[in-house]
XYZ file of C-alpha atoms in Angstrom:
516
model
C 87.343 169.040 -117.004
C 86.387 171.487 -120.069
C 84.971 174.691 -119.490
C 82.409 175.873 -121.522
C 83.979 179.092 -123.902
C 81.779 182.254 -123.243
C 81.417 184.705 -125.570
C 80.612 188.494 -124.722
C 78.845 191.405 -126.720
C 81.206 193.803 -128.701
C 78.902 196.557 -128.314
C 79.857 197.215 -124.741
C 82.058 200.376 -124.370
C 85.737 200.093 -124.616
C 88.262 202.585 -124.432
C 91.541 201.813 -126.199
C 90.832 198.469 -125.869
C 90.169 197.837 -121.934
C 86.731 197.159 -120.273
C 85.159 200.412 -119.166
C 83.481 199.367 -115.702
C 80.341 199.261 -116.329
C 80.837 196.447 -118.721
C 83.463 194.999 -115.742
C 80.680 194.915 -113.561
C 78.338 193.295 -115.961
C 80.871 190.879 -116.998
C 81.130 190.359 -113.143
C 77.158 189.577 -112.384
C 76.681 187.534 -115.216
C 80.496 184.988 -114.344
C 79.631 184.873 -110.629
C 76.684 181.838 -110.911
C 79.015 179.813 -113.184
C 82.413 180.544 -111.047
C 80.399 179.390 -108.105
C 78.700 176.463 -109.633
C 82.364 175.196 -110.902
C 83.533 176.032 -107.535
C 80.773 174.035 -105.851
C 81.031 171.251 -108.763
C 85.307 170.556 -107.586
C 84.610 170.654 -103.769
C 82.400 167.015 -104.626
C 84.905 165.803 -106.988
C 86.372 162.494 -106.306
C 90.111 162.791 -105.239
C 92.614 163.771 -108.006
C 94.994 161.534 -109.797
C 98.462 161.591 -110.420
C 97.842 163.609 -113.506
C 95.368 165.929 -113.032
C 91.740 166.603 -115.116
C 93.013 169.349 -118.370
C 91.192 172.331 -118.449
C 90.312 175.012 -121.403
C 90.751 179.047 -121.318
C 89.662 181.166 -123.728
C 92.255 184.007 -123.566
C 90.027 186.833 -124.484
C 89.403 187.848 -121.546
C 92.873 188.824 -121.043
C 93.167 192.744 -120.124
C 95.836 192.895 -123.063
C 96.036 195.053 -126.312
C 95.313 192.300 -128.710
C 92.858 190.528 -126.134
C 95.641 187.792 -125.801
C 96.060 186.442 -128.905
C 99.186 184.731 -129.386
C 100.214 183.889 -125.765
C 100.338 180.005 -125.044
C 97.953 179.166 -121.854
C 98.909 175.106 -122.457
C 101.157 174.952 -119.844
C 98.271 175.991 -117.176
C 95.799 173.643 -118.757
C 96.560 170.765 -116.419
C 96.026 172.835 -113.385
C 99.221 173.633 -111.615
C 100.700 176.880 -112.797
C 104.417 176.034 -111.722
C 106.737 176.947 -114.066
C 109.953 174.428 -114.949
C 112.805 175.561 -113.179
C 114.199 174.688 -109.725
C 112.001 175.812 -106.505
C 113.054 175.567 -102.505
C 110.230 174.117 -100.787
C 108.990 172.604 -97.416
C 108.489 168.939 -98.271
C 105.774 167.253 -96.534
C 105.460 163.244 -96.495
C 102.122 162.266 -95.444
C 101.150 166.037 -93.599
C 105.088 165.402 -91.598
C 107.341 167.870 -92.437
C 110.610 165.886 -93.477
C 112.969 168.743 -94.337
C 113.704 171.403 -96.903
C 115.233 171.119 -100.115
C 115.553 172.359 -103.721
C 113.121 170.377 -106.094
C 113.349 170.786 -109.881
C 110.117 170.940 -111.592
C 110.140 169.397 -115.106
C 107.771 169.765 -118.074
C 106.360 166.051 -119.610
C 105.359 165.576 -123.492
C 101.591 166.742 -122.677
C 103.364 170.232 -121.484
C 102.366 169.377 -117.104
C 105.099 169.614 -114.831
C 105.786 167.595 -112.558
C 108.213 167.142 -109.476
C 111.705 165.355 -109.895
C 112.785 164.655 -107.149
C 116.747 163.912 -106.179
C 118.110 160.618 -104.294
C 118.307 163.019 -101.184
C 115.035 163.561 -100.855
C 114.016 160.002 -101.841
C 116.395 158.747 -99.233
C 114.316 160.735 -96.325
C 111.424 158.972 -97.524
C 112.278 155.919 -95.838
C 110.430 153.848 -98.046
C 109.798 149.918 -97.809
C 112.225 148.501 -100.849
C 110.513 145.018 -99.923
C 107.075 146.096 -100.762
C 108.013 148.114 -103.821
C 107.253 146.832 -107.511
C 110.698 145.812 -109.245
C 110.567 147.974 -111.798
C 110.132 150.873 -109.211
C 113.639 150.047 -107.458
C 115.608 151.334 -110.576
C 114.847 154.555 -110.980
C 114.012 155.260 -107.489
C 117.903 153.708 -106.907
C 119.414 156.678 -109.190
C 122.272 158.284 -107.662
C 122.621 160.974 -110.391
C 118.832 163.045 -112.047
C 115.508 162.915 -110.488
C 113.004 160.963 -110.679
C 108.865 161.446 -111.237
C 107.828 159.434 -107.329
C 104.034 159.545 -108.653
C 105.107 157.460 -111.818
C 107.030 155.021 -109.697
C 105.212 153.878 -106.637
C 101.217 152.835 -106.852
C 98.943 155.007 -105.594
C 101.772 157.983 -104.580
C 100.896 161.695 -105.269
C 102.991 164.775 -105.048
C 101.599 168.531 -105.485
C 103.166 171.824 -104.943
C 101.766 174.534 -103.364
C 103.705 177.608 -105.222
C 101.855 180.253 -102.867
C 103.410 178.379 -100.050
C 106.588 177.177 -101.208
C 105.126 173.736 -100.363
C 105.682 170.302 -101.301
C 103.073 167.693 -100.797
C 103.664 164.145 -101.244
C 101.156 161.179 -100.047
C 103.040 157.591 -100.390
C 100.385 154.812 -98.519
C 101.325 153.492 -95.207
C 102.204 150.421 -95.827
C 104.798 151.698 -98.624
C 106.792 153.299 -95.989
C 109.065 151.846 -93.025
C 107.581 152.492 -89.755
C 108.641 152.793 -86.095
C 106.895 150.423 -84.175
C 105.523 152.264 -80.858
C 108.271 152.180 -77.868
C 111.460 151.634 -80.214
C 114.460 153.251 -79.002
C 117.874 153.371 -81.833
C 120.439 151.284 -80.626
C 122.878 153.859 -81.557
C 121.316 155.500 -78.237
C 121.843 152.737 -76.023
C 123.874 152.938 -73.366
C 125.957 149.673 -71.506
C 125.954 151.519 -68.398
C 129.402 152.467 -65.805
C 131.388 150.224 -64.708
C 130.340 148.908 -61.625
C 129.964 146.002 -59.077
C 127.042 144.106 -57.237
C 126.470 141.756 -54.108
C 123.585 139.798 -53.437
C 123.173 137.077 -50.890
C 120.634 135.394 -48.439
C 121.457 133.587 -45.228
C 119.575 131.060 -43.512
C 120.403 128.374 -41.151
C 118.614 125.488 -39.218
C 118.691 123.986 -35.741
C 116.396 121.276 -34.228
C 117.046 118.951 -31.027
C 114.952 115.793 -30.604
C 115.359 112.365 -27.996
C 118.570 113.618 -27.684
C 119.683 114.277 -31.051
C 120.500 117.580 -32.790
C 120.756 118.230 -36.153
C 122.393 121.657 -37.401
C 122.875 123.009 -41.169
C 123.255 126.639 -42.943
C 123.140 127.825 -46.191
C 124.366 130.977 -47.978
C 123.430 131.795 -51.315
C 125.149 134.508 -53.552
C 124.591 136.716 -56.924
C 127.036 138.620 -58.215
C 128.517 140.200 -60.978
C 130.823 142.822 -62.568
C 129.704 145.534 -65.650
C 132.595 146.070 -67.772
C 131.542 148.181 -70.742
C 129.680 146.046 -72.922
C 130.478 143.153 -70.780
C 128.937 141.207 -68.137
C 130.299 139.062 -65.583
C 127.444 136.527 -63.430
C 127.835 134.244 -61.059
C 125.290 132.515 -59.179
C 125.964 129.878 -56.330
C 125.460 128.144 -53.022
C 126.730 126.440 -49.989
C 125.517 124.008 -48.000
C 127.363 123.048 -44.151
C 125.489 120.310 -42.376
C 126.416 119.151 -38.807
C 128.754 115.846 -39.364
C 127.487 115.882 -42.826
C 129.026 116.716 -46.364
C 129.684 120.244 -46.637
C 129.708 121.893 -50.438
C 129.714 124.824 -52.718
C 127.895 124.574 -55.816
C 128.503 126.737 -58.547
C 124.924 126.911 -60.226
C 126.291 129.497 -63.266
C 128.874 131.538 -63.765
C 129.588 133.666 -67.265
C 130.724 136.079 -69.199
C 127.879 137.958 -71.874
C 128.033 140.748 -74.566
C 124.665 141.890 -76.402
C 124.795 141.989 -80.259
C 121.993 144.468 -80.810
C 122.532 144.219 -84.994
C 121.749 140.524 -84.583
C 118.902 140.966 -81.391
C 120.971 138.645 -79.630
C 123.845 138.078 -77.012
C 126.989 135.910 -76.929
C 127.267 134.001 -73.372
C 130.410 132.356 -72.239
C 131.113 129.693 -69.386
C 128.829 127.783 -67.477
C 124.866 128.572 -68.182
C 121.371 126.253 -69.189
C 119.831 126.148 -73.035
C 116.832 128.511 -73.598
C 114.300 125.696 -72.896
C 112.106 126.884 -76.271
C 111.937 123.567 -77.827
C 113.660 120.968 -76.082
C 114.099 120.526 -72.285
C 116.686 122.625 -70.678
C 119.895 121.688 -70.168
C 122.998 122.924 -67.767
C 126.200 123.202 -70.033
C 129.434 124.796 -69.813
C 130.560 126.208 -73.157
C 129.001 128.967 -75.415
C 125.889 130.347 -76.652
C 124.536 132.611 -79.254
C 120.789 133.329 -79.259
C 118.043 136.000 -79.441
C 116.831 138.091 -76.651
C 113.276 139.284 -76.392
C 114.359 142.135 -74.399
C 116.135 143.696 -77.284
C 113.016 144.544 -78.676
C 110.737 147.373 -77.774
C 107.161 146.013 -75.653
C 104.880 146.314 -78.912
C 106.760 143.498 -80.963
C 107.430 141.066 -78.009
C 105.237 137.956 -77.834
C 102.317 137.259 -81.230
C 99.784 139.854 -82.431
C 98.731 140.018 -85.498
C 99.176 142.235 -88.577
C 96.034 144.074 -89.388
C 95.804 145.491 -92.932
C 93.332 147.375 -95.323
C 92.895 150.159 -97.918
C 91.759 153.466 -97.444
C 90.147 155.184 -99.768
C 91.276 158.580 -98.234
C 92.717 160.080 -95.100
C 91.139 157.679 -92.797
C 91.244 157.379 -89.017
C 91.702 153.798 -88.434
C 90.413 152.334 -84.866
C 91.424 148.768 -83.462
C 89.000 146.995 -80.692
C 89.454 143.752 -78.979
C 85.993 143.213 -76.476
C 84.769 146.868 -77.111
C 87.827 147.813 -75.629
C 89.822 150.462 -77.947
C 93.754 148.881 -78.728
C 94.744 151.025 -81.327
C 93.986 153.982 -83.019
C 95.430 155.585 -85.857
C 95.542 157.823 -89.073
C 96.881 156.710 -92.314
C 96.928 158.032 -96.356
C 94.962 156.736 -99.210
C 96.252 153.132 -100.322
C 97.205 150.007 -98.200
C 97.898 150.491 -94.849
C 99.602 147.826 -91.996
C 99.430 148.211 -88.248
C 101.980 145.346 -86.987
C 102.948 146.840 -83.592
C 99.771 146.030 -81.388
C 100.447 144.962 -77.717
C 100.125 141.272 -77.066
C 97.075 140.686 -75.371
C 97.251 137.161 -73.765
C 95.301 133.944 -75.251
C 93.932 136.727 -77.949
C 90.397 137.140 -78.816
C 89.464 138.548 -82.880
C 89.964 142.288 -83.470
C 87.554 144.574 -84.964
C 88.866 146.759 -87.170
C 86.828 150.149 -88.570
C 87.944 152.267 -91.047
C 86.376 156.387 -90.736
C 87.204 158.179 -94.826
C 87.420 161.596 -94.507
C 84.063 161.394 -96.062
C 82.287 160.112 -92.978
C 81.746 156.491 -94.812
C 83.099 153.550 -92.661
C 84.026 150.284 -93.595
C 84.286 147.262 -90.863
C 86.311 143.711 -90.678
C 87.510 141.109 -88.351
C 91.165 139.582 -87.748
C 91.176 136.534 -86.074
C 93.661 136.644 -82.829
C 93.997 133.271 -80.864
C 97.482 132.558 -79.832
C 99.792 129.663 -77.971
C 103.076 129.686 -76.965
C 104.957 128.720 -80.201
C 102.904 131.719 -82.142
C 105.189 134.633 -83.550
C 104.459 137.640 -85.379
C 105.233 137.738 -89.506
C 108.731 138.440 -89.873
C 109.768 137.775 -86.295
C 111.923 135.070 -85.572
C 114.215 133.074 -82.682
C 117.051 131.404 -82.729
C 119.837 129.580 -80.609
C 122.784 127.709 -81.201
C 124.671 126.063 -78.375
C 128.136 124.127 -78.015
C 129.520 123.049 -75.089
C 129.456 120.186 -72.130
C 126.912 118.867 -70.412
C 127.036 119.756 -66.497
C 125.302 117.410 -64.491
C 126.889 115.686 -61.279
C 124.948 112.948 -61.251
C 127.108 110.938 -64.335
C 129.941 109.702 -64.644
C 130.947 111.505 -67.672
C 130.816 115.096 -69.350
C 129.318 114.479 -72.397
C 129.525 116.710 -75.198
C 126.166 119.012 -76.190
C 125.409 120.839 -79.777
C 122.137 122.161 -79.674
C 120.598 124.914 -82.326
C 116.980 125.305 -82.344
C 114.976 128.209 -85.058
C 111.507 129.574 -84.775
C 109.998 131.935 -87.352
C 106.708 133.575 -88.326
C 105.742 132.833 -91.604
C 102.369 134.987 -92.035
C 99.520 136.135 -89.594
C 98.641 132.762 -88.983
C 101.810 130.277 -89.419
C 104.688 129.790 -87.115
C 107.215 127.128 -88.326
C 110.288 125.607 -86.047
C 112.369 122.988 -85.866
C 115.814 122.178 -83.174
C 118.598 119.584 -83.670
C 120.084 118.275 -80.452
C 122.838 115.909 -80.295
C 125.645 114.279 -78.169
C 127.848 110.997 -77.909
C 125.780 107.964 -79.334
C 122.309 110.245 -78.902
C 120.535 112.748 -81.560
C 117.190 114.128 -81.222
C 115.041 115.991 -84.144
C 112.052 118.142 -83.789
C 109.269 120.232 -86.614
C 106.555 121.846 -85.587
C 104.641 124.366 -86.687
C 101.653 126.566 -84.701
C 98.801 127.971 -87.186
C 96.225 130.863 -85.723
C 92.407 130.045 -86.803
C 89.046 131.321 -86.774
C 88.313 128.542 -84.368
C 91.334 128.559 -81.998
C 95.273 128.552 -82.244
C 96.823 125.282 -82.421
C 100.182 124.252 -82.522
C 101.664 120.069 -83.229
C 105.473 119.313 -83.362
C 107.260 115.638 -83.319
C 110.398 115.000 -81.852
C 112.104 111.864 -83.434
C 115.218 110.549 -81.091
C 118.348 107.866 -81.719
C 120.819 106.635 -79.400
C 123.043 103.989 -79.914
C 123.662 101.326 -76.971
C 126.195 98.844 -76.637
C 124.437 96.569 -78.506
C 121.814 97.722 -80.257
C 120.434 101.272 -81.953
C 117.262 102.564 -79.730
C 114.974 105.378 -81.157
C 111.382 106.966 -80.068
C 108.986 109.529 -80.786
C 107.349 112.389 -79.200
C 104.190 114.253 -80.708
C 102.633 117.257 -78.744
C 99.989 118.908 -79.382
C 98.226 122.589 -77.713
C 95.446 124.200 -78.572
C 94.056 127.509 -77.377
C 90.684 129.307 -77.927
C 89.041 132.340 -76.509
C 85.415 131.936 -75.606
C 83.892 135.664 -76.063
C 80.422 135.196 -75.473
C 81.251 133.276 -71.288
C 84.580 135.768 -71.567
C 86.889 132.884 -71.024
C 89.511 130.683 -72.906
C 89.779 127.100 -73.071
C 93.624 125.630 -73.527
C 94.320 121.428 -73.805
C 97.762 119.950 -74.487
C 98.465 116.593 -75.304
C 101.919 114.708 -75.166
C 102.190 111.290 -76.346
C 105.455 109.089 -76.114
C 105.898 106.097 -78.584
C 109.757 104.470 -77.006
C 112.036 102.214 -77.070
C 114.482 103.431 -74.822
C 114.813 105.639 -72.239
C 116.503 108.724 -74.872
C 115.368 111.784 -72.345
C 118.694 113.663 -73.026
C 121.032 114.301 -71.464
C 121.256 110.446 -69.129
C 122.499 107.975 -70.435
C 119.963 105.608 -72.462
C 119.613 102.223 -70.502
C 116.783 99.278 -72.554
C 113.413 99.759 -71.355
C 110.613 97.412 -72.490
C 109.812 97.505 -75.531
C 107.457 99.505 -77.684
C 106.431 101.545 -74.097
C 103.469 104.251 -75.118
C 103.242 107.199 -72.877
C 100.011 109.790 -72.997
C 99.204 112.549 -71.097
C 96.640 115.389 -70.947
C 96.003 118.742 -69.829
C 92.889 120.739 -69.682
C 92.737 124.475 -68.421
C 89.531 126.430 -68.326
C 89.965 129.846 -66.887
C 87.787 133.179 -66.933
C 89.326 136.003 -69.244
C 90.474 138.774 -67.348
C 90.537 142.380 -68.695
């Protein structure tokens, strides 16, 4: 922005050079329309750049004895009048105070300073290295200087306030890493005292009919032992029967420790597989996989990511059936909001954008989930080795299972499991993609095992499919299984010849009213 020069009669008294005032007061009258009109002209300007609009003075109108000739006003011509040198100031990330510190103000080649800021201050940032340009990671990675943020990171801004000792910087939302809602630091968590428990149940049984009685019991029992960051379980039952077989079973009993750096727990002794892919199975051995638990209620189960730009400081609203989800504030650039609360079979989101202008600007996210759905980023795992318990054979065989699950984007899941044993291996992919029309997922589980005599193998495809209704405010879910085999290769029994080429199809078909 230029502003116009303005030129004054010499004829209006002076006394040693200074204004006498009357000739203040004209001077006064005649700048006050144009000071307000500029005034009034920068509150509709659009929002400032990184390097703000130069400005002209005319440096007559200094009250000095030469009328200001020969004093530089360059360095105030890109508004900012911060001199280069090294300030302590409030620093402010997004309108959240993040600390104090000492920032050194630099000048650049067109004489405008500008804020270099020190890894230490960079480092409270907490900014998303992910989502960064390359080029941005080097400088911003500096251990020794500072660095010029607003050069470095799209759409960033920084401006001091030197009446307030104030440091302003705006970074967009989806720049920065974020605490999704209910997330507590694992350095705060706490694996309890030490310390027992007892639980059982009792019941028993008596009947007496043409002369014959029949008498039983059972006694069931839960217990366990906290030991630091260990846990002890056991789980079991007894059955007496009146001139019957009498017999404890031991249904689990282990030892566990939580990793919370992996999301995940380490179990030991006697326990079943997580059931996510394949069918469960009783083992003895161990197991490392991921616990939902471990993560706070707003990232459990599939939601999806909504994103956008704001053009300014926008309030950002998230409905799902006129019913408000979300709401929240973000800074001009992208933004993300990945920590909504699952909501079921889904149902699209409507998303509105308020600018601090009063414009809006509206959009839809599809949401329609099934089981096998997770969120971008998120991801299960297992990986078991052990033996197979099951009374019923003859034989322990031996079990390595490891199944993964992972969500590619807002609308792909992909997984896949190995399972395997003596003379018997079993494959599954699968993946579950979120639609405009309905979620669907489709996996197919190919199976070997080798007989006596001969090599057996089968397939398995499944397929679900989910999809809420919003205008009868109900959801519609079908899953199909089909079963193409040559043997019976249901892990973990052992495979016995069945006829051959035996096809196996079955379907389900729910219809249910969405509740609120």
């Amino acid at each position: 922005m230029k502003y116009p020069a303005i030129t004054f009669s010499t004829e209006l008294p002076v006394r040693s050079g200074r204004l006498t005032p009357v000739a203040a007061a004209l001077i006064a009258a005649f700048l006050s329309p144009i000071v307000f009109a500029v005034e009034s002209a920068e509150i509709n300007t659009p929002p400032q750049t990184n390097h703000p609009q130069s400005a002209e003075f005319d440096n007559i109108f200094l009250n000095t004895e030469h009328g200001g000739s020969g004093i530089d006003l360059s360095r105030f011509s890109k508004g900012g009048s911060v001199l280069p040198g090294s300030y302590r100031a409030d620093i402010y990330l997004n309108n959240t105070l993040i600390g104090n510190e000492n920032v050194e103000f630099k000048a650049r080649d067109d004489k405008s300073v500008h804020a270099c800021l020190y890894s230490s201050v960079i480092a409270s940032l907490n900014l998303k290295t992910e989502a960064l340009p390359p080029e941005s990671l080097t400088p911003l990675k500096k251990e020794n200087g500072c660095v010029d943020l607003a050069s470095f990171i799209p759409d960033a801004q920084v401006t001091f306030d030197n009446g307030e000792q104030r440091l302003d910087i705006a970074i967009p939302q989806a720049l920065l890493l974020r605490t999704a809602r209910g997330t507590v630091n694992p350095a705060l968590w706490d694996s309890g005292v030490t310390s027992g428990m007892l639980g059982y149940s009792l019941n028993g049984y008596s009947s007496s009919s043409n002369g014959q009685t029949f008498n039983s019991a059972f006694a069931g029992i839960n217990t366990g032992l906290n030991l630091g960051a260990w846990y002890f379980r056991h789980n079991g039952s007894y059955n007496w029967q009146e001139n019957g077989d009498s017999k404890y079973t031991s249904i689990n009993s282990y030892v566990q420790r939580d990793i919370p750096a992996a999301q995940g727990r380490v179990l030991l002794g006697e326990s079943n597989t997580t059931g996510q892919l394949f069918d469960t199975v009783p083992f003895t051995g161990a197991q490392f996989s991921t616990d939902d638990r471990m993560l706070p209620e707003s990232l459990r189960g599939y939601a999806p990511e909504v994103r956008g730009i704001a053009r300014t400081n926008a309030l950002v609203t998230v409905r799902q059936s006129g019913q408000v989800l979300y709401e929240t504030t973000v800074s001009p650039g992208e933004f993300i909001i990945d920590d909504l609360y699952p909501t079921g079979y889904g149902g699209n989101l409507d998303v509105t954008v308020r600018e601090a202008d009063g414009s809006t600007q509206n959009f839809q996210v599809p949401f329609a989930a099934v089981a096998q759905l997770l969120r971008p980023g998120s991801q299960r795992y297992s990986l078991t080795v052990g033996k197979v318990r099951n009374d019923s054979l003859s034989f322990t065989p031996d079990l390595y299972q490891g199944t993964y699950q992972r969500g590619l984007n807002n609308s792909i899941t992909g997984y896949t499991g190995a399972q395997a044993s003596e003379d018997y291996y079993a494959v599954q992919v699968g993946a579950a993609v979120s639609t405009p029309i309905g979620a669907v997922a489709f996996d197919v589980t190919q199976a070997n095992t080798h007989l006596r005599e001969t090599t057996e193998s089968g397939q398995s495809y499944q397929v679900s499919y989910s999809k809420v209704i919003t205008e009868t405010n109900s959801n519609l879910s079908v899953a199909a299984h089909r079963f193409r085999l040559r043997a019976i290769w249901i892990f973990p029994r052992r495979c016995k010849p069945l006829m051959p080429n035996v096809r196996v199809m079955t379907l389900t078909v729910f219809i249910g009213r969405k509740t609120a």
